[in-house]
Amino acid sequence: MNTDNNTSAIRLSLPVLFGYIPLGAAFGVMFSELGYHWLYAMLMGIVIYAGAGQFLAVGLLANHAGLVEVFVATLLLNARHMVYGLSLLSSLKLQGPRRWYLIFALTDETYSLLSMLQTGCDQLRARLQFRIAALNHVYWVAGCTLGAWLGGQIEFSTAGIEFTLPALFLVLALEQYRAVRRPRVFVLALAIGVLALLISPDNMLMLSIAMAVSLLVMARGGVEWTRLRIF
């Protein structure tokens, strides 16, 4: 049973592995250019564990930003994770320290994988949730450490490596479609993304999330209103 669960977690997290290793390595290389020891990159991967946040930290550190600036910028950048957490509350079956770890480790990619789990048994689902989150964390730390160490040893170009993140999200979107099979949801998500991009390219992510959450709230409110009218 445990072997099957481990195999399922590894299989499901493979797309994240192929995205996190090169992307984490790119962060590590950039971080090493600031002159810090590679162990600090590994520590950031373990403790901070936020891809976009860590890339942002490189720019802020390079410009000698203060702690308040770093705090505000990181909070705004990762505010979307609050929405992720709320949508998964009813399906988080872990308890105790493992539940708190899962909340900490809920990245975009981990959220995508957890939201499409179909395991029926609560115990199996809980173990699978934890193992997927832990594996993804290991992949990211490995990428950060490898990139920072290599960056301190040799010089090489990382041009184009940023494409790994869009490619990773595309693979995860296809996997979600295979699990959900609701084309209208994906068409609506695409329309929201395009509209947000047209309105404000610089704030596309936050605007997309705001519009999606607003539509979900209105849809939920419509269902509740219909029930009230019926009864």
Coordinates of N, CA and C in Angstrom, one line a residue:
M1 N 0.8 -1.2 0.0 CA 0.0 0.0 0.0 C 0.9 1.2 0.0
N2 N 1.9 1.3 0.9 CA 2.7 2.4 1.0 C 3.6 2.6 -0.3
T3 N 4.0 1.4 -0.8 CA 4.8 1.4 -2.1 C 4.0 2.0 -3.2
D4 N 2.7 1.6 -3.3 CA 1.8 2.1 -4.4 C 1.6 3.6 -4.2
N5 N 1.5 4.0 -3.0 CA 1.3 5.5 -2.7 C 2.5 6.3 -3.0
N6 N 3.7 5.7 -2.7 CA 5.0 6.4 -3.1 C 5.1 6.5 -4.6
T7 N 4.8 5.4 -5.3 CA 4.9 5.4 -6.7 C 3.9 6.4 -7.4
S8 N 2.7 6.5 -6.8 CA 1.7 7.5 -7.3 C 2.2 8.9 -7.1
A9 N 2.8 9.2 -6.0 CA 3.3 10.5 -5.7 C 4.4 10.9 -6.6
I10 N 5.3 10.0 -6.9 CA 6.5 10.2 -7.8 C 6.0 10.4 -9.2
R11 N 5.0 9.6 -9.6 CA 4.5 9.7 -11.0 C 3.8 11.0 -11.2
L12 N 2.9 11.4 -10.2 CA 2.2 12.6 -10.3 C 3.1 13.9 -10.3
S13 N 4.2 13.8 -9.6 CA 5.1 14.9 -9.4 C 6.2 15.0 -10.4
L14 N 6.2 14.1 -11.4 CA 7.3 14.1 -12.4 C 7.3 15.4 -13.2
P15 N 6.1 16.0 -13.6 CA 6.2 17.2 -14.4 C 6.8 18.4 -13.6
V16 N 6.6 18.4 -12.3 CA 7.1 19.4 -11.4 C 8.6 19.2 -11.3
L17 N 9.1 17.9 -11.2 CA 10.5 17.6 -11.2 C 11.2 18.2 -12.3
F18 N 10.7 18.0 -13.6 CA 11.3 18.5 -14.8 C 11.2 20.0 -14.9
G19 N 10.4 20.7 -14.1 CA 10.3 22.1 -14.2 C 11.1 22.7 -13.0
Y20 N 11.0 22.1 -11.9 CA 11.7 22.7 -10.7 C 13.2 22.7 -10.7
I21 N 13.8 21.6 -11.3 CA 15.2 21.4 -11.3 C 15.9 22.5 -12.1
P22 N 15.5 22.7 -13.4 CA 16.1 23.8 -14.2 C 15.7 25.2 -13.7
L23 N 14.5 25.4 -13.2 CA 14.1 26.7 -12.7 C 14.8 27.0 -11.4
G24 N 14.9 26.1 -10.5 CA 15.6 26.3 -9.3 C 17.1 26.5 -9.6
A25 N 17.6 25.8 -10.6 CA 19.0 26.0 -10.9 C 19.3 27.4 -11.4
A26 N 18.3 27.9 -12.2 CA 18.4 29.3 -12.7 C 18.5 30.3 -11.5
F27 N 17.6 30.1 -10.5 CA 17.7 30.9 -9.4 C 19.0 30.8 -8.7
G28 N 19.5 29.6 -8.5 CA 20.8 29.4 -7.8 C 21.9 30.1 -8.5
V29 N 21.9 30.0 -9.9 CA 23.0 30.7 -10.6 C 22.9 32.2 -10.4
M30 N 21.7 32.8 -10.5 CA 21.5 34.2 -10.3 C 21.9 34.6 -8.9
F31 N 21.6 33.8 -7.9 CA 21.9 34.1 -6.5 C 23.4 34.0 -6.3
S32 N 24.1 33.1 -6.9 CA 25.5 33.0 -6.7 C 26.3 34.2 -7.3
E33 N 25.7 34.8 -8.3 CA 26.3 36.0 -8.8 C 26.3 37.2 -7.9
L34 N 25.5 37.1 -6.8 CA 25.5 38.2 -5.8 C 26.7 38.0 -4.8
G35 N 27.4 36.9 -4.9 CA 28.6 36.6 -4.1 C 28.3 35.8 -2.8
Y36 N 27.1 35.3 -2.7 CA 26.7 34.5 -1.5 C 27.2 33.1 -1.6
H37 N 27.4 32.4 -0.5 CA 27.8 31.0 -0.5 C 26.6 30.2 -1.0
W38 N 26.8 29.1 -1.7 CA 25.7 28.3 -2.2 C 24.8 27.7 -1.2
L39 N 25.3 27.6 0.1 CA 24.5 27.0 1.2 C 23.3 28.0 1.5
Y40 N 23.5 29.3 1.2 CA 22.4 30.2 1.5 C 21.3 30.0 0.5
A41 N 21.6 29.6 -0.8 CA 20.6 29.3 -1.8 C 19.8 28.1 -1.3
M42 N 20.5 27.1 -0.8 CA 19.8 25.9 -0.3 C 18.9 26.2 0.8
L43 N 19.4 27.1 1.7 CA 18.6 27.5 2.9 C 17.3 28.3 2.5
M44 N 17.5 29.1 1.5 CA 16.3 29.9 0.9 C 15.3 28.9 0.3
G45 N 15.8 27.9 -0.4 CA 14.9 26.9 -0.9 C 14.1 26.1 0.1
I46 N 14.8 25.8 1.2 CA 14.1 25.1 2.3 C 13.2 26.0 3.1
V47 N 13.6 27.2 3.5 CA 12.8 28.0 4.4 C 11.8 28.9 3.7
I48 N 12.2 29.5 2.6 CA 11.3 30.4 1.9 C 10.4 29.7 0.9
Y49 N 11.0 28.8 0.1 CA 10.3 27.9 -0.8 C 9.2 28.7 -1.6
A50 N 9.6 29.7 -2.3 CA 8.7 30.5 -3.2 C 9.5 30.9 -4.4
G51 N 9.2 30.2 -5.5 CA 10.0 30.5 -6.7 C 10.0 32.0 -7.1
A52 N 8.8 32.5 -7.4 CA 8.8 33.9 -7.8 C 9.3 34.8 -6.7
G53 N 9.0 34.5 -5.4 CA 9.5 35.3 -4.3 C 11.0 35.2 -4.2
Q54 N 11.7 34.1 -4.5 CA 13.1 34.0 -4.4 C 13.8 34.8 -5.6
F55 N 13.2 34.7 -6.7 CA 13.7 35.5 -7.8 C 13.6 37.0 -7.5
L56 N 12.5 37.4 -6.9 CA 12.3 38.8 -6.5 C 13.3 39.1 -5.5
A57 N 13.6 38.2 -4.6 CA 14.6 38.5 -3.5 C 16.0 38.8 -4.1
V58 N 16.3 38.1 -5.2 CA 17.6 38.3 -5.9 C 17.7 39.8 -6.3
G59 N 16.7 40.3 -7.0 CA 16.7 41.7 -7.4 C 16.7 42.7 -6.3
L60 N 16.0 42.4 -5.2 CA 15.9 43.3 -4.1 C 17.3 43.3 -3.3
L61 N 17.9 42.1 -3.2 CA 19.2 42.1 -2.5 C 20.3 42.8 -3.4
A62 N 20.1 42.6 -4.7 CA 21.1 43.3 -5.6 C 21.0 44.8 -5.5
N63 N 19.8 45.3 -5.2 CA 19.6 46.7 -5.0 C 19.6 47.2 -3.6
H64 N 20.1 46.4 -2.7 CA 20.2 46.7 -1.3 C 18.9 47.2 -0.6
A65 N 17.8 46.5 -0.9 CA 16.5 46.9 -0.4 C 16.4 46.6 1.1
G66 N 15.6 47.4 1.8 CA 15.4 47.2 3.2 C 14.5 46.0 3.5
L67 N 14.4 45.6 4.8 CA 13.5 44.5 5.2 C 12.1 44.8 5.0
V68 N 11.6 46.0 5.2 CA 10.2 46.4 5.0 C 9.9 46.3 3.5
E69 N 10.7 46.7 2.6 CA 10.5 46.6 1.2 C 10.4 45.1 0.8
V70 N 11.3 44.3 1.3 CA 11.3 42.9 1.0 C 10.0 42.3 1.5
F71 N 9.6 42.6 2.7 CA 8.4 42.0 3.3 C 7.1 42.4 2.5
V72 N 7.0 43.7 2.2 CA 5.8 44.1 1.4 C 5.7 43.5 0.0
A73 N 6.9 43.5 -0.7 CA 6.9 43.0 -2.0 C 6.6 41.5 -2.1
T74 N 7.2 40.7 -1.1 CA 6.9 39.3 -1.0 C 5.5 39.0 -0.7
L75 N 4.9 39.8 0.3 CA 3.5 39.6 0.7 C 2.6 39.8 -0.5
L76 N 2.8 40.9 -1.3 CA 1.9 41.2 -2.4 C 2.1 40.1 -3.5
L77 N 3.3 39.7 -3.7 CA 3.5 38.7 -4.8 C 2.9 37.3 -4.5
N78 N 2.9 36.9 -3.2 CA 2.4 35.6 -2.8 C 1.0 35.6 -2.2
A79 N 0.3 36.8 -2.3 CA -1.1 36.8 -1.8 C -2.0 35.8 -2.4
R80 N -1.7 35.4 -3.6 CA -2.6 34.5 -4.3 C -2.7 33.1 -3.6
H81 N -1.7 32.8 -2.7 CA -1.7 31.5 -2.0 C -2.8 31.4 -1.0
M82 N -3.3 32.6 -0.5 CA -4.4 32.6 0.4 C -5.7 32.0 -0.3
V83 N -5.8 32.4 -1.6 CA -7.0 31.9 -2.3 C -6.8 30.4 -2.5
Y84 N -5.6 29.9 -2.8 CA -5.4 28.5 -3.0 C -5.8 27.7 -1.7
G85 N -5.3 28.2 -0.6 CA -5.5 27.5 0.7 C -7.0 27.4 1.0
L86 N -7.7 28.5 0.8 CA -9.2 28.5 1.1 C -9.9 27.5 0.2
S87 N -9.5 27.3 -1.0 CA -10.2 26.4 -1.9 C -9.9 25.0 -1.6
L88 N -8.8 24.7 -0.8 CA -8.5 23.3 -0.5 C -8.8 22.9 0.9
L89 N -9.4 23.8 1.7 CA -9.7 23.6 3.1 C -10.5 22.3 3.3
S90 N -11.5 22.1 2.5 CA -12.4 20.9 2.7 C -11.7 19.6 2.3
S91 N -10.6 19.7 1.5 CA -10.0 18.4 1.0 C -8.7 18.1 1.7
L92 N -8.2 19.0 2.6 CA -7.0 18.7 3.3 C -7.3 17.7 4.5
K93 N -6.9 16.5 4.3 CA -7.2 15.5 5.3 C -6.1 15.3 6.3
L94 N -4.9 16.0 6.2 CA -3.8 15.8 7.1 C -4.1 16.5 8.4
Q95 N -3.5 16.0 9.5 CA -3.7 16.6 10.8 C -2.3 16.8 11.5
G96 N -2.3 17.7 12.4 CA -1.0 18.0 13.2 C 0.0 18.7 12.4
P97 N 1.3 18.4 12.7 CA 2.4 19.0 12.0 C 2.4 18.9 10.5
R98 N 2.0 17.7 10.0 CA 2.0 17.5 8.6 C 1.0 18.4 7.9
R99 N -0.1 18.8 8.5 CA -1.1 19.7 7.9 C -0.4 21.1 7.8
W100 N 0.3 21.5 8.9 CA 1.0 22.8 8.8 C 2.0 22.8 7.8
Y101 N 2.7 21.7 7.6 CA 3.8 21.6 6.5 C 3.1 21.8 5.2
L102 N 2.0 21.1 5.0 CA 1.4 21.2 3.7 C 0.9 22.6 3.3
I103 N 0.4 23.3 4.4 CA 0.0 24.7 4.2 C 1.3 25.6 3.8
F104 N 2.4 25.3 4.4 CA 3.6 26.0 4.0 C 4.1 25.7 2.6
A105 N 3.9 24.4 2.2 CA 4.5 23.9 1.0 C 3.5 24.1 -0.2
L106 N 2.5 24.8 -0.1 CA 1.4 24.9 -1.1 C 1.8 25.9 -2.2
T107 N 2.7 25.5 -3.1 CA 3.1 26.3 -4.2 C 2.0 26.2 -5.3
D108 N 2.2 27.0 -6.4 CA 1.2 26.9 -7.5 C 1.2 25.5 -8.1
E109 N 2.3 24.9 -8.3 CA 2.4 23.6 -8.9 C 1.8 22.5 -8.0
T110 N 2.1 22.6 -6.7 CA 1.6 21.6 -5.7 C 0.1 21.7 -5.6
Y111 N -0.4 23.0 -5.6 CA -1.9 23.2 -5.6 C -2.5 22.5 -6.8
S112 N -1.9 22.7 -8.0 CA -2.5 22.1 -9.2 C -2.6 20.6 -9.1
L113 N -1.6 20.0 -8.5 CA -1.6 18.5 -8.4 C -2.6 18.1 -7.3
L114 N -2.6 18.7 -6.2 CA -3.5 18.3 -5.1 C -5.0 18.6 -5.5
S115 N -5.3 19.6 -6.3 CA -6.7 19.9 -6.7 C -7.3 18.9 -7.6
M116 N -6.4 18.0 -8.2 CA -7.0 17.0 -9.2 C -6.9 15.6 -8.6
L117 N -6.5 15.4 -7.3 CA -6.4 14.1 -6.8 C -7.8 13.5 -6.7
Q118 N -7.9 12.2 -7.1 CA -9.2 11.5 -7.1 C -9.3 10.4 -6.1
T119 N -8.3 10.2 -5.2 CA -8.3 9.1 -4.3 C -9.4 9.3 -3.3
G120 N -10.2 8.2 -3.1 CA -11.4 8.3 -2.3 C -11.2 8.2 -0.8
C121 N -10.3 7.3 -0.4 CA -10.0 7.0 1.0 C -9.3 8.2 1.6
D122 N -9.8 8.7 2.8 CA -9.2 9.9 3.4 C -7.7 9.7 3.8
Q123 N -7.4 8.5 4.4 CA -6.1 8.2 4.8 C -5.1 8.2 3.6
L124 N -5.5 7.5 2.5 CA -4.7 7.4 1.3 C -4.5 8.8 0.7
R125 N -5.6 9.6 0.7 CA -5.5 11.0 0.2 C -4.6 11.8 1.0
A126 N -4.6 11.7 2.3 CA -3.7 12.5 3.2 C -2.3 12.1 3.0
R127 N -2.0 10.9 2.9 CA -0.6 10.4 2.7 C -0.1 10.9 1.3
L128 N -0.9 10.8 0.3 CA -0.6 11.2 -1.0 C -0.3 12.8 -1.1
Q129 N -1.2 13.5 -0.4 CA -1.0 15.0 -0.4 C 0.3 15.3 0.2
F130 N 0.7 14.7 1.3 CA 1.9 15.0 2.0 C 3.1 14.6 1.2
R131 N 3.1 13.5 0.6 CA 4.2 13.0 -0.2 C 4.5 13.8 -1.5
I132 N 3.4 14.2 -2.1 CA 3.5 15.1 -3.3 C 4.1 16.5 -2.9
A133 N 3.7 17.0 -1.8 CA 4.2 18.3 -1.3 C 5.7 18.2 -1.0
A134 N 6.0 17.1 -0.3 CA 7.4 16.9 0.2 C 8.3 16.7 -1.0
L135 N 7.9 15.9 -2.0 CA 8.7 15.6 -3.2 C 9.0 16.9 -3.9
N136 N 7.9 17.7 -4.1 CA 8.1 19.0 -4.9 C 9.1 19.9 -4.1
H137 N 9.0 19.9 -2.8 CA 9.9 20.7 -2.0 C 11.4 20.2 -2.2
V138 N 11.6 18.9 -2.2 CA 12.9 18.3 -2.5 C 13.4 18.7 -3.8
Y139 N 12.5 18.6 -4.9 CA 13.0 19.0 -6.2 C 13.5 20.4 -6.3
W140 N 12.7 21.3 -5.6 CA 13.1 22.8 -5.7 C 14.4 23.0 -4.9
V141 N 14.5 22.4 -3.8 CA 15.8 22.6 -3.0 C 17.0 22.1 -3.8
A142 N 16.8 20.9 -4.4 CA 17.9 20.3 -5.2 C 18.3 21.2 -6.3
G143 N 17.3 21.8 -7.0 CA 17.6 22.7 -8.1 C 18.3 24.0 -7.7
C144 N 17.8 24.6 -6.6 CA 18.5 25.8 -6.0 C 19.9 25.5 -5.6
T145 N 20.1 24.4 -5.0 CA 21.5 24.0 -4.5 C 22.4 23.7 -5.6
L146 N 21.9 22.9 -6.6 CA 22.7 22.6 -7.8 C 23.1 23.8 -8.6
G147 N 22.2 24.7 -8.8 CA 22.5 25.9 -9.6 C 23.4 26.8 -8.9
A148 N 23.3 27.0 -7.6 CA 24.1 27.9 -6.8 C 25.6 27.3 -6.7
W149 N 25.7 26.0 -6.6 CA 27.0 25.4 -6.5 C 27.7 25.5 -7.9
L150 N 27.0 25.2 -9.0 CA 27.6 25.2 -10.3 C 27.9 26.7 -10.7
G151 N 27.0 27.6 -10.2 CA 27.3 29.0 -10.5 C 28.5 29.5 -9.9
G152 N 28.9 29.0 -8.8 CA 30.2 29.4 -8.2 C 31.4 28.7 -8.7
Q153 N 31.2 27.6 -9.6 CA 32.3 26.9 -10.1 C 32.6 27.2 -11.6
I154 N 31.5 27.3 -12.4 CA 31.7 27.6 -13.8 C 30.8 28.7 -14.3
E155 N 31.1 29.2 -15.4 CA 30.2 30.2 -16.0 C 29.5 29.7 -17.3
F156 N 28.2 29.9 -17.3 CA 27.4 29.4 -18.5 C 26.2 30.3 -18.6
S157 N 25.6 30.3 -19.8 CA 24.5 31.1 -20.1 C 23.2 30.4 -19.7
T158 N 22.3 31.1 -19.1 CA 21.0 30.6 -18.8 C 19.9 31.2 -19.6
A159 N 20.2 31.8 -20.8 CA 19.3 32.4 -21.7 C 18.2 31.4 -22.1
G160 N 16.9 31.7 -21.9 CA 15.8 30.9 -22.4 C 15.4 29.9 -21.3
I161 N 16.1 29.8 -20.2 CA 15.7 28.8 -19.2 C 14.4 29.1 -18.5
E162 N 14.0 30.4 -18.6 CA 12.8 30.9 -17.9 C 11.5 30.2 -18.6
F163 N 11.7 29.7 -19.8 CA 10.6 29.0 -20.5 C 10.1 27.8 -19.8
T164 N 11.0 27.2 -18.9 CA 10.6 26.0 -18.2 C 9.3 26.2 -17.3
L165 N 9.1 27.4 -16.8 CA 7.9 27.7 -16.0 C 6.6 27.7 -16.8
P166 N 6.5 28.4 -17.9 CA 5.3 28.3 -18.7 C 5.1 26.9 -19.2
A167 N 6.2 26.2 -19.6 CA 6.0 24.8 -20.1 C 5.5 23.9 -19.0
L168 N 5.9 24.1 -17.7 CA 5.4 23.3 -16.6 C 4.0 23.6 -16.4
F169 N 3.5 24.8 -16.4 CA 2.1 25.1 -16.2 C 1.2 24.6 -17.3
L170 N 1.8 24.5 -18.5 CA 1.0 24.0 -19.6 C 0.8 22.5 -19.4
V171 N 1.8 21.8 -19.0 CA 1.7 20.3 -18.7 C 0.7 20.1 -17.6
L172 N 0.8 20.9 -16.5 CA -0.2 20.7 -15.4 C -1.6 21.0 -15.8
A173 N -1.8 22.0 -16.7 CA -3.1 22.3 -17.2 C -3.7 21.2 -18.0
L174 N -2.9 20.5 -18.8 CA -3.3 19.4 -19.6 C -3.7 18.2 -18.7
E175 N -2.9 18.0 -17.6 CA -3.2 17.0 -16.6 C -4.5 17.2 -15.9
Q176 N -4.7 18.5 -15.6 CA -6.0 18.8 -14.9 C -7.2 18.6 -15.8
Y177 N -7.0 18.9 -17.1 CA -8.1 18.7 -18.0 C -8.4 17.2 -18.1
R178 N -7.4 16.4 -18.2 CA -7.6 15.0 -18.2 C -8.4 14.4 -17.0
A179 N -8.1 15.1 -15.9 CA -8.8 14.6 -14.6 C -10.2 15.2 -14.5
V180 N -10.4 16.4 -14.9 CA -11.7 17.1 -14.7 C -12.7 16.9 -15.8
R181 N -12.2 17.0 -17.1 CA -13.0 16.9 -18.3 C -14.2 17.8 -18.3
R182 N -13.9 19.1 -18.0 CA -15.0 20.1 -18.1 C -14.4 21.3 -18.9
P183 N -14.6 21.2 -20.3 CA -14.0 22.2 -21.2 C -14.4 23.6 -20.9
R184 N -15.7 23.8 -20.4 CA -16.1 25.2 -20.2 C -15.3 25.9 -19.1
V185 N -14.8 25.2 -18.1 CA -14.0 25.8 -17.1 C -12.7 26.3 -17.6
F186 N -12.1 25.5 -18.5 CA -10.8 25.9 -19.1 C -10.9 27.0 -20.1
V187 N -12.0 27.0 -20.9 CA -12.3 28.1 -21.8 C -12.5 29.4 -21.0
L188 N -13.3 29.3 -19.9 CA -13.5 30.5 -19.1 C -12.2 31.0 -18.5
A189 N -11.3 30.1 -18.0 CA -10.0 30.5 -17.4 C -9.2 31.2 -18.5
L190 N -9.2 30.6 -19.7 CA -8.4 31.3 -20.8 C -9.0 32.7 -21.1
A191 N -10.3 32.8 -21.1 CA -10.9 34.1 -21.4 C -10.5 35.1 -20.3
I192 N -10.5 34.7 -19.1 CA -10.2 35.6 -18.0 C -8.7 36.0 -18.1
G193 N -7.8 35.1 -18.4 CA -6.4 35.4 -18.6 C -6.2 36.4 -19.7
V194 N -6.8 36.2 -20.8 CA -6.6 37.1 -22.0 C -7.2 38.5 -21.6
L195 N -8.3 38.5 -21.0 CA -8.9 39.8 -20.6 C -8.0 40.6 -19.7
A196 N -7.5 39.9 -18.7 CA -6.6 40.5 -17.7 C -5.3 41.0 -18.4
L197 N -4.8 40.2 -19.3 CA -3.6 40.6 -20.1 C -3.9 41.9 -20.9
L198 N -5.0 42.0 -21.5 CA -5.4 43.2 -22.3 C -5.6 44.4 -21.4
I199 N -6.1 44.2 -20.2 CA -6.4 45.3 -19.3 C -5.1 45.8 -18.7
S200 N -4.3 44.9 -18.1 CA -3.1 45.4 -17.4 C -2.0 44.2 -17.5
P201 N -1.1 44.2 -18.5 CA -0.1 43.2 -18.6 C 0.8 43.1 -17.3
D202 N 1.1 44.2 -16.7 CA 2.0 44.2 -15.5 C 1.3 43.5 -14.3
N203 N 0.0 43.6 -14.2 CA -0.8 43.0 -13.1 C -1.7 41.9 -13.5
M204 N -1.3 41.2 -14.5 CA -2.1 40.1 -15.1 C -2.5 39.0 -14.1
L205 N -1.5 38.6 -13.4 CA -1.8 37.4 -12.5 C -2.8 37.8 -11.4
M206 N -2.6 38.9 -10.7 CA -3.5 39.3 -9.6 C -4.9 39.7 -10.1
L207 N -4.9 40.3 -11.3 CA -6.2 40.7 -11.9 C -7.0 39.4 -12.3
S208 N -6.3 38.4 -12.8 CA -6.9 37.2 -13.2 C -7.5 36.5 -12.0
I209 N -6.7 36.4 -10.9 CA -7.2 35.8 -9.7 C -8.4 36.5 -9.2
A210 N -8.4 37.9 -9.1 CA -9.5 38.7 -8.6 C -10.8 38.4 -9.4
M211 N -10.6 38.4 -10.8 CA -11.8 38.1 -11.6 C -12.4 36.7 -11.4
A212 N -11.5 35.7 -11.3 CA -11.9 34.4 -11.1 C -12.6 34.2 -9.8
V213 N -12.0 34.7 -8.7 CA -12.7 34.7 -7.4 C -14.0 35.4 -7.4
S214 N -14.1 36.5 -8.1 CA -15.4 37.2 -8.1 C -16.5 36.4 -8.8
L215 N -16.1 35.8 -9.9 CA -17.0 34.9 -10.6 C -17.5 33.7 -9.8
L216 N -16.5 33.1 -9.1 CA -16.9 32.0 -8.2 C -17.8 32.4 -7.1
V217 N -17.6 33.6 -6.5 CA -18.4 34.1 -5.4 C -19.8 34.4 -6.0
M218 N -19.9 35.0 -7.1 CA -21.2 35.3 -7.7 C -22.0 34.0 -8.1
A219 N -21.2 33.0 -8.6 CA -21.9 31.7 -8.9 C -22.4 31.1 -7.7
R220 N -21.6 31.1 -6.6 CA -22.0 30.5 -5.4 C -23.2 31.2 -4.8
G221 N -23.2 32.5 -4.9 CA -24.3 33.3 -4.4 C -25.5 33.1 -5.2
G222 N -25.4 32.8 -6.5 CA -26.6 32.5 -7.3 C -27.2 31.2 -6.9
V223 N -26.4 30.2 -6.6 CA -26.9 28.9 -6.2 C -27.6 29.0 -4.9
E224 N -27.0 29.8 -3.9 CA -27.7 30.0 -2.6 C -29.0 30.7 -2.8
W225 N -29.0 31.7 -3.6 CA -30.3 32.5 -3.8 C -31.4 31.6 -4.4
T226 N -31.0 30.7 -5.4 CA -31.9 29.8 -6.0 C -32.5 28.9 -4.9
R227 N -31.7 28.4 -4.0 CA -32.2 27.6 -2.9 C -33.2 28.3 -2.0
L228 N -32.9 29.5 -1.7 CA -33.7 30.3 -0.9 C -35.1 30.5 -1.5
R229 N -35.1 30.7 -2.8 CA -36.3 31.0 -3.5 C -37.2 29.7 -3.6
I230 N -36.5 28.6 -3.7 CA -37.2 27.3 -3.8 C -37.8 27.0 -2.5
F231 N -37.1 27.2 -1.4 CA -37.7 26.9 0.0 C -38.4 28.1 0.6

